[in-house]
PDB file of C-alpha atoms in Angstrom:
ATOM      1  CA  UNK Y   1       0.275  17.339  -1.709  1.00  0.00           C
ATOM      2  CA  UNK Y   2       1.959  20.728  -1.175  1.00  0.00           C
ATOM      3  CA  UNK Y   3       5.458  22.187  -1.226  1.00  0.00           C
ATOM      4  CA  UNK Y   4       5.189  25.523   0.535  1.00  0.00           C
ATOM      5  CA  UNK Y   5       2.220  27.267  -1.074  1.00  0.00           C
ATOM      6  CA  UNK Y   6       2.536  25.268  -4.300  1.00  0.00           C
ATOM      7  CA  UNK Y   7       0.224  22.355  -5.042  1.00  0.00           C
ATOM      8  CA  UNK Y   8       0.975  18.990  -6.601  1.00  0.00           C
ATOM      9  CA  UNK Y   9      -1.999  16.873  -7.701  1.00  0.00           C
ATOM     10  CA  UNK Y  10      -1.348  13.374  -9.026  1.00  0.00           C
ATOM     11  CA  UNK Y  11      -3.573  10.468 -10.010  1.00  0.00           C
ATOM     12  CA  UNK Y  12      -2.066   7.014  -9.461  1.00  0.00           C
ATOM     13  CA  UNK Y  13      -3.548   3.945 -11.165  1.00  0.00           C
ATOM     14  CA  UNK Y  14      -2.026   0.676  -9.909  1.00  0.00           C
ATOM     15  CA  UNK Y  15      -2.509  -2.550 -11.867  1.00  0.00           C
ATOM     16  CA  UNK Y  16      -1.943  -5.667  -9.760  1.00  0.00           C
ATOM     17  CA  UNK Y  17      -1.824  -9.336 -10.763  1.00  0.00           C
ATOM     18  CA  UNK Y  18      -1.507 -11.988  -8.034  1.00  0.00           C
ATOM     19  CA  UNK Y  19      -1.193 -15.749  -8.455  1.00  0.00           C
ATOM     20  CA  UNK Y  20      -1.097 -18.539  -5.899  1.00  0.00           C
ATOM     21  CA  UNK Y  21       1.757 -20.899  -6.757  1.00  0.00           C
ATOM     22  CA  UNK Y  22       0.744 -23.194  -3.892  1.00  0.00           C
ATOM     23  CA  UNK Y  23      -1.720 -22.848  -0.985  1.00  0.00           C
ATOM     24  CA  UNK Y  24       1.170 -21.342   1.019  1.00  0.00           C
ATOM     25  CA  UNK Y  25       3.011 -19.218  -1.583  1.00  0.00           C
ATOM     26  CA  UNK Y  26       1.679 -16.263  -3.579  1.00  0.00           C
ATOM     27  CA  UNK Y  27       3.489 -14.031  -6.066  1.00  0.00           C
ATOM     28  CA  UNK Y  28       2.316 -10.549  -7.045  1.00  0.00           C
ATOM     29  CA  UNK Y  29       3.314  -8.108  -9.782  1.00  0.00           C
ATOM     30  CA  UNK Y  30       2.262  -4.455  -9.525  1.00  0.00           C
ATOM     31  CA  UNK Y  31       2.759  -1.496 -11.820  1.00  0.00           C
ATOM     32  CA  UNK Y  32       1.500   2.061 -11.364  1.00  0.00           C
ATOM     33  CA  UNK Y  33       0.661   4.680 -13.967  1.00  0.00           C
ATOM     34  CA  UNK Y  34       1.232   8.234 -12.736  1.00  0.00           C
ATOM     35  CA  UNK Y  35      -0.812  11.075 -14.201  1.00  0.00           C
ATOM     36  CA  UNK Y  36       0.226  14.571 -13.065  1.00  0.00           C
ATOM     37  CA  UNK Y  37      -2.778  16.888 -12.919  1.00  0.00           C
ATOM     38  CA  UNK Y  38      -1.272  19.993 -11.272  1.00  0.00           C
ATOM     39  CA  UNK Y  39       2.382  20.788 -10.593  1.00  0.00           C
ATOM     40  CA  UNK Y  40       3.107  24.316  -9.361  1.00  0.00           C
ATOM     41  CA  UNK Y  41       6.590  23.404  -8.101  1.00  0.00           C
ATOM     42  CA  UNK Y  42       9.970  23.283  -9.844  1.00  0.00           C
ATOM     43  CA  UNK Y  43      10.024  19.472  -9.591  1.00  0.00           C
ATOM     44  CA  UNK Y  44       9.992  17.690 -12.945  1.00  0.00           C
ATOM     45  CA  UNK Y  45       7.166  15.162 -13.144  1.00  0.00           C
ATOM     46  CA  UNK Y  46       5.702  13.581 -16.257  1.00  0.00           C
ATOM     47  CA  UNK Y  47       2.928  11.138 -16.991  1.00  0.00           C
ATOM     48  CA  UNK Y  48       4.439   7.650 -17.122  1.00  0.00           C
ATOM     49  CA  UNK Y  49       4.442   4.083 -15.895  1.00  0.00           C
ATOM     50  CA  UNK Y  50       6.494   3.684 -12.740  1.00  0.00           C
ATOM     51  CA  UNK Y  51       8.964   0.861 -12.166  1.00  0.00           C
ATOM     52  CA  UNK Y  52       7.249  -2.522 -11.616  1.00  0.00           C
ATOM     53  CA  UNK Y  53       7.152  -4.129  -8.170  1.00  0.00           C
ATOM     54  CA  UNK Y  54       7.490  -7.903  -7.706  1.00  0.00           C
ATOM     55  CA  UNK Y  55       6.652  -9.536  -4.377  1.00  0.00           C
ATOM     56  CA  UNK Y  56       6.447 -13.009  -2.881  1.00  0.00           C
ATOM     57  CA  UNK Y  57       4.306 -13.925   0.134  1.00  0.00           C
ATOM     58  CA  UNK Y  58       4.687 -17.083   2.267  1.00  0.00           C
ATOM     59  CA  UNK Y  59       2.250 -18.425   4.852  1.00  0.00           C
ATOM     60  CA  UNK Y  60       4.010 -18.887   8.190  1.00  0.00           C
ATOM     61  CA  UNK Y  61       1.131 -19.871  10.481  1.00  0.00           C
ATOM     62  CA  UNK Y  62      -2.571 -20.598  10.133  1.00  0.00           C
ATOM     63  CA  UNK Y  63      -5.190 -21.720  12.651  1.00  0.00           C
ATOM     64  CA  UNK Y  64      -8.883 -22.145  11.871  1.00  0.00           C
ATOM     65  CA  UNK Y  65     -11.539 -22.807  14.503  1.00  0.00           C
ATOM     66  CA  UNK Y  66     -15.310 -22.391  14.600  1.00  0.00           C
ATOM     67  CA  UNK Y  67     -14.938 -19.145  16.530  1.00  0.00           C
ATOM     68  CA  UNK Y  68     -12.033 -17.496  14.719  1.00  0.00           C
ATOM     69  CA  UNK Y  69      -9.188 -17.794  12.227  1.00  0.00           C
ATOM     70  CA  UNK Y  70      -5.640 -16.548  12.771  1.00  0.00           C
ATOM     71  CA  UNK Y  71      -2.925 -16.220  10.155  1.00  0.00           C
ATOM     72  CA  UNK Y  72       0.618 -14.893   9.845  1.00  0.00           C
ATOM     73  CA  UNK Y  73       2.518 -14.430   6.569  1.00  0.00           C
ATOM     74  CA  UNK Y  74       5.870 -12.968   5.602  1.00  0.00           C
ATOM     75  CA  UNK Y  75       6.596 -11.140   2.370  1.00  0.00           C
ATOM     76  CA  UNK Y  76       9.535  -9.698   0.458  1.00  0.00           C
ATOM     77  CA  UNK Y  77       9.690  -7.694  -2.744  1.00  0.00           C
ATOM     78  CA  UNK Y  78      11.362  -4.905  -4.666  1.00  0.00           C
ATOM     79  CA  UNK Y  79      10.897  -2.506  -7.543  1.00  0.00           C
ATOM     80  CA  UNK Y  80      12.973  -2.978 -10.698  1.00  0.00           C
ATOM     81  CA  UNK Y  81      14.420  -0.022 -12.686  1.00  0.00           C
ATOM     82  CA  UNK Y  82      13.291  -1.112 -16.145  1.00  0.00           C
ATOM     83  CA  UNK Y  83      10.983   1.687 -17.325  1.00  0.00           C
ATOM     84  CA  UNK Y  84      12.988   4.853 -16.616  1.00  0.00           C
ATOM     85  CA  UNK Y  85      16.398   4.550 -18.267  1.00  0.00           C
ATOM     86  CA  UNK Y  86      17.220   8.260 -17.801  1.00  0.00           C
ATOM     87  CA  UNK Y  87      17.560   7.995 -14.018  1.00  0.00           C
ATOM     88  CA  UNK Y  88      20.144   6.183 -11.931  1.00  0.00           C
ATOM     89  CA  UNK Y  89      19.457   2.511 -11.305  1.00  0.00           C
ATOM     90  CA  UNK Y  90      17.644   2.278  -7.992  1.00  0.00           C
ATOM     91  CA  UNK Y  91      15.625  -0.438  -6.290  1.00  0.00           C
ATOM     92  CA  UNK Y  92      13.215  -0.244  -3.358  1.00  0.00           C
ATOM     93  CA  UNK Y  93      13.419  -3.596  -1.519  1.00  0.00           C
ATOM     94  CA  UNK Y  94      10.921  -4.245   1.249  1.00  0.00           C
ATOM     95  CA  UNK Y  95      10.500  -6.900   3.955  1.00  0.00           C
ATOM     96  CA  UNK Y  96       7.351  -7.311   5.983  1.00  0.00           C
ATOM     97  CA  UNK Y  97       4.952  -9.353   8.054  1.00  0.00           C
ATOM     98  CA  UNK Y  98       1.160  -9.649   7.824  1.00  0.00           C
ATOM     99  CA  UNK Y  99      -1.085 -10.844  10.647  1.00  0.00           C
ATOM    100  CA  UNK Y 100      -4.831 -11.415  10.326  1.00  0.00           C
ATOM    101  CA  UNK Y 101      -7.412 -12.231  13.004  1.00  0.00           C
ATOM    102  CA  UNK Y 102     -11.023 -12.946  12.072  1.00  0.00           C
ATOM    103  CA  UNK Y 103     -13.460 -13.618  14.934  1.00  0.00           C
ATOM    104  CA  UNK Y 104     -16.911 -14.143  13.459  1.00  0.00           C
ATOM    105  CA  UNK Y 105     -17.837 -11.349  11.054  1.00  0.00           C
ATOM    106  CA  UNK Y 106     -15.026  -9.060  12.229  1.00  0.00           C
ATOM    107  CA  UNK Y 107     -11.618  -8.709  10.567  1.00  0.00           C
ATOM    108  CA  UNK Y 108      -8.394  -7.289  11.991  1.00  0.00           C
ATOM    109  CA  UNK Y 109      -5.392  -7.025   9.661  1.00  0.00           C
ATOM    110  CA  UNK Y 110      -1.979  -5.751  10.771  1.00  0.00           C
ATOM    111  CA  UNK Y 111       0.682  -5.039   8.159  1.00  0.00           C
ATOM    112  CA  UNK Y 112       4.288  -4.175   9.085  1.00  0.00           C
ATOM    113  CA  UNK Y 113       6.925  -3.354   6.468  1.00  0.00           C
ATOM    114  CA  UNK Y 114      10.464  -1.993   6.325  1.00  0.00           C
ATOM    115  CA  UNK Y 115      11.567  -0.447   3.033  1.00  0.00           C
ATOM    116  CA  UNK Y 116      14.909   0.723   1.687  1.00  0.00           C
ATOM    117  CA  UNK Y 117      13.665   3.549  -0.544  1.00  0.00           C
ATOM    118  CA  UNK Y 118      15.496   4.092  -3.858  1.00  0.00           C
ATOM    119  CA  UNK Y 119      18.528   1.955  -3.055  1.00  0.00           C
ATOM    120  CA  UNK Y 120      21.320   3.057  -5.415  1.00  0.00           C
ATOM    121  CA  UNK Y 121      23.493   0.126  -6.459  1.00  0.00           C
ATOM    122  CA  UNK Y 122      26.386   2.418  -7.415  1.00  0.00           C
ATOM    123  CA  UNK Y 123      26.469   4.220  -4.060  1.00  0.00           C
ATOM    124  CA  UNK Y 124      25.432   1.128  -2.057  1.00  0.00           C
ATOM    125  CA  UNK Y 125      22.922   3.056   0.022  1.00  0.00           C
ATOM    126  CA  UNK Y 126      19.232   3.989  -0.078  1.00  0.00           C
ATOM    127  CA  UNK Y 127      17.849   7.510  -0.169  1.00  0.00           C
ATOM    128  CA  UNK Y 128      15.850   6.681   2.969  1.00  0.00           C
ATOM    129  CA  UNK Y 129      14.746   3.873   5.254  1.00  0.00           C
ATOM    130  CA  UNK Y 130      11.036   3.706   5.945  1.00  0.00           C
ATOM    131  CA  UNK Y 131       8.988   1.855   8.570  1.00  0.00           C
ATOM    132  CA  UNK Y 132       5.327   1.350   7.661  1.00  0.00           C
ATOM    133  CA  UNK Y 133       2.578   0.166  10.036  1.00  0.00           C
ATOM    134  CA  UNK Y 134      -1.033  -0.334   8.995  1.00  0.00           C
ATOM    135  CA  UNK Y 135      -4.032  -1.649  10.942  1.00  0.00           C
ATOM    136  CA  UNK Y 136      -7.349  -2.307   9.190  1.00  0.00           C
ATOM    137  CA  UNK Y 137     -10.553  -3.146  11.066  1.00  0.00           C
ATOM    138  CA  UNK Y 138     -13.697  -4.190   9.196  1.00  0.00           C
ATOM    139  CA  UNK Y 139     -17.058  -5.846   9.826  1.00  0.00           C
ATOM    140  CA  UNK Y 140     -18.907  -7.965   7.282  1.00  0.00           C
ATOM    141  CA  UNK Y 141     -22.616  -7.329   6.744  1.00  0.00           C
ATOM    142  CA  UNK Y 142     -24.528  -9.847   4.641  1.00  0.00           C
ATOM    143  CA  UNK Y 143     -26.602  -8.075   1.977  1.00  0.00           C
ATOM    144  CA  UNK Y 144     -30.232  -9.248   2.386  1.00  0.00           C
ATOM    145  CA  UNK Y 145     -31.813 -10.738  -0.704  1.00  0.00           C
ATOM    146  CA  UNK Y 146     -28.488 -11.095  -2.585  1.00  0.00           C
ATOM    147  CA  UNK Y 147     -26.696 -14.386  -2.041  1.00  0.00           C
ATOM    148  CA  UNK Y 148     -22.939 -14.267  -1.323  1.00  0.00           C
ATOM    149  CA  UNK Y 149     -22.706 -10.457  -1.420  1.00  0.00           C
ATOM    150  CA  UNK Y 150     -21.086  -8.693   1.538  1.00  0.00           C
ATOM    151  CA  UNK Y 151     -20.994  -5.040   2.579  1.00  0.00           C
ATOM    152  CA  UNK Y 152     -17.983  -4.261   4.758  1.00  0.00           C
ATOM    153  CA  UNK Y 153     -17.295  -0.878   6.437  1.00  0.00           C
ATOM    154  CA  UNK Y 154     -13.537  -0.436   6.996  1.00  0.00           C
ATOM    155  CA  UNK Y 155     -11.425   1.740   9.276  1.00  0.00           C
ATOM    156  CA  UNK Y 156      -7.664   1.914   8.670  1.00  0.00           C
ATOM    157  CA  UNK Y 157      -4.876   3.482  10.729  1.00  0.00           C
ATOM    158  CA  UNK Y 158      -1.483   4.066   9.092  1.00  0.00           C
ATOM    159  CA  UNK Y 159       1.852   5.224  10.511  1.00  0.00           C
ATOM    160  CA  UNK Y 160       5.030   5.931   8.513  1.00  0.00           C
ATOM    161  CA  UNK Y 161       8.465   6.752   9.923  1.00  0.00           C
ATOM    162  CA  UNK Y 162      10.857   8.121   7.306  1.00  0.00           C
ATOM    163  CA  UNK Y 163      14.622   8.208   7.987  1.00  0.00           C
ATOM    164  CA  UNK Y 164      16.593   9.715   5.078  1.00  0.00           C
ATOM    165  CA  UNK Y 165      20.340   9.260   4.696  1.00  0.00           C
ATOM    166  CA  UNK Y 166      20.722  13.049   4.734  1.00  0.00           C
ATOM    167  CA  UNK Y 167      18.337  15.337   6.603  1.00  0.00           C
ATOM    168  CA  UNK Y 168      16.024  14.933   9.552  1.00  0.00           C
ATOM    169  CA  UNK Y 169      13.684  12.024  10.160  1.00  0.00           C
ATOM    170  CA  UNK Y 170       9.932  12.548  10.122  1.00  0.00           C
ATOM    171  CA  UNK Y 171       6.776  10.645  11.006  1.00  0.00           C
ATOM    172  CA  UNK Y 172       3.266  11.006   9.662  1.00  0.00           C
ATOM    173  CA  UNK Y 173       0.101   8.979   9.298  1.00  0.00           C
ATOM    174  CA  UNK Y 174      -3.417   8.617   7.979  1.00  0.00           C
ATOM    175  CA  UNK Y 175      -6.839   7.802   9.430  1.00  0.00           C
ATOM    176  CA  UNK Y 176      -8.862   6.196   6.656  1.00  0.00           C
ATOM    177  CA  UNK Y 177     -12.577   5.317   6.730  1.00  0.00           C
ATOM    178  CA  UNK Y 178     -13.786   3.234   3.823  1.00  0.00           C
ATOM    179  CA  UNK Y 179     -16.195   0.693   2.402  1.00  0.00           C
ATOM    180  CA  UNK Y 180     -15.886  -2.644   0.621  1.00  0.00           C
ATOM    181  CA  UNK Y 181     -18.483  -4.438  -1.503  1.00  0.00           C
ATOM    182  CA  UNK Y 182     -17.586  -8.085  -2.052  1.00  0.00           C
ATOM    183  CA  UNK Y 183     -19.114 -10.695  -4.354  1.00  0.00           C
ATOM    184  CA  UNK Y 184     -17.762 -14.133  -5.341  1.00  0.00           C
ATOM    185  CA  UNK Y 185     -16.074 -12.681  -8.448  1.00  0.00           C
ATOM    186  CA  UNK Y 186     -15.437  -8.977  -7.872  1.00  0.00           C
ATOM    187  CA  UNK Y 187     -14.495  -6.688  -4.994  1.00  0.00           C
ATOM    188  CA  UNK Y 188     -14.970  -2.900  -4.933  1.00  0.00           C
ATOM    189  CA  UNK Y 189     -13.087  -0.780  -2.395  1.00  0.00           C
ATOM    190  CA  UNK Y 190     -13.246   2.918  -1.510  1.00  0.00           C
ATOM    191  CA  UNK Y 191     -10.983   4.545   1.091  1.00  0.00           C
ATOM    192  CA  UNK Y 192     -10.559   8.181   2.112  1.00  0.00           C
ATOM    193  CA  UNK Y 193      -7.185   8.883   3.733  1.00  0.00           C
ATOM    194  CA  UNK Y 194      -7.082  11.829   6.147  1.00  0.00           C
ATOM    195  CA  UNK Y 195      -3.500  13.024   6.636  1.00  0.00           C
ATOM    196  CA  UNK Y 196      -2.102  13.522  10.158  1.00  0.00           C
ATOM    197  CA  UNK Y 197       1.135  15.376  10.971  1.00  0.00           C
ATOM    198  CA  UNK Y 198       1.475  15.630   7.220  1.00  0.00           C
ATOM    199  CA  UNK Y 199       4.780  17.523   6.837  1.00  0.00           C
ATOM    200  CA  UNK Y 200       7.706  15.442   5.541  1.00  0.00           C
ATOM    201  CA  UNK Y 201      11.432  16.081   5.790  1.00  0.00           C
ATOM    202  CA  UNK Y 202      11.539  16.769   2.038  1.00  0.00           C
ATOM    203  CA  UNK Y 203       9.435  19.912   2.467  1.00  0.00           C
ATOM    204  CA  UNK Y 204       6.376  18.191   1.031  1.00  0.00           C
ATOM    205  CA  UNK Y 205       3.077  18.228   2.895  1.00  0.00           C
ATOM    206  CA  UNK Y 206       0.684  15.342   2.422  1.00  0.00           C
ATOM    207  CA  UNK Y 207      -2.901  16.091   1.538  1.00  0.00           C
ATOM    208  CA  UNK Y 208      -5.972  13.913   1.927  1.00  0.00           C
ATOM    209  CA  UNK Y 209      -6.322  11.088  -0.585  1.00  0.00           C
ATOM    210  CA  UNK Y 210      -9.189   9.183  -2.184  1.00  0.00           C
ATOM    211  CA  UNK Y 211      -8.445   5.571  -3.115  1.00  0.00           C
ATOM    212  CA  UNK Y 212     -10.770   3.524  -5.340  1.00  0.00           C
ATOM    213  CA  UNK Y 213     -10.078  -0.117  -6.141  1.00  0.00           C
ATOM    214  CA  UNK Y 214     -11.609  -2.920  -8.198  1.00  0.00           C
ATOM    215  CA  UNK Y 215     -10.500  -6.551  -7.872  1.00  0.00           C
ATOM    216  CA  UNK Y 216     -11.476  -9.456 -10.087  1.00  0.00           C
ATOM    217  CA  UNK Y 217     -11.308 -12.866  -8.415  1.00  0.00           C
ATOM    218  CA  UNK Y 218     -10.646 -16.030 -10.408  1.00  0.00           C
TER     219      UNK Y 218
END
């Protein structure tokens, strides 16, 4: 990320725990640790845990056939200002819809979300409203000689429209090739996000990002 000619390099480590309350309802808790590697700007950033995010997801529609499966789910969540007492109390509520289509070994996942970024309860308004669209396409390849292991190349397309309360709106996106390795108990993911139209209304310019993930399945 850049502001003018000054670089900002951050490492974000999210920790996510998800639990299925019922076959149709899932709750998820996420927290992110931010480590600032390089900060050549005047912005104050320290290494710390960010505010936790709690989300609930509800299955709205599901159809399974021999040829394909189709599912739609709605979700809602928000951050909670519990770990940074020095700043004003802000929340970031989000509403969204997930749709998945899986014909054979292919997977198509569409995620749509609308977020009220840093909603200040004292001022009764967010810092910005953000529309997020994400499409992921993947194809499962059975690993020969290893039972129940799957290799899955992934291609993601992301679009973000940012509308701040003050200032001009902006839109940017990412094209993200990646790879997943899936076993019955663990899932490894790697994704490289290539920034498109990367300038934001805040003066920041997005750089390319590398995302690595490890999931344990119980």
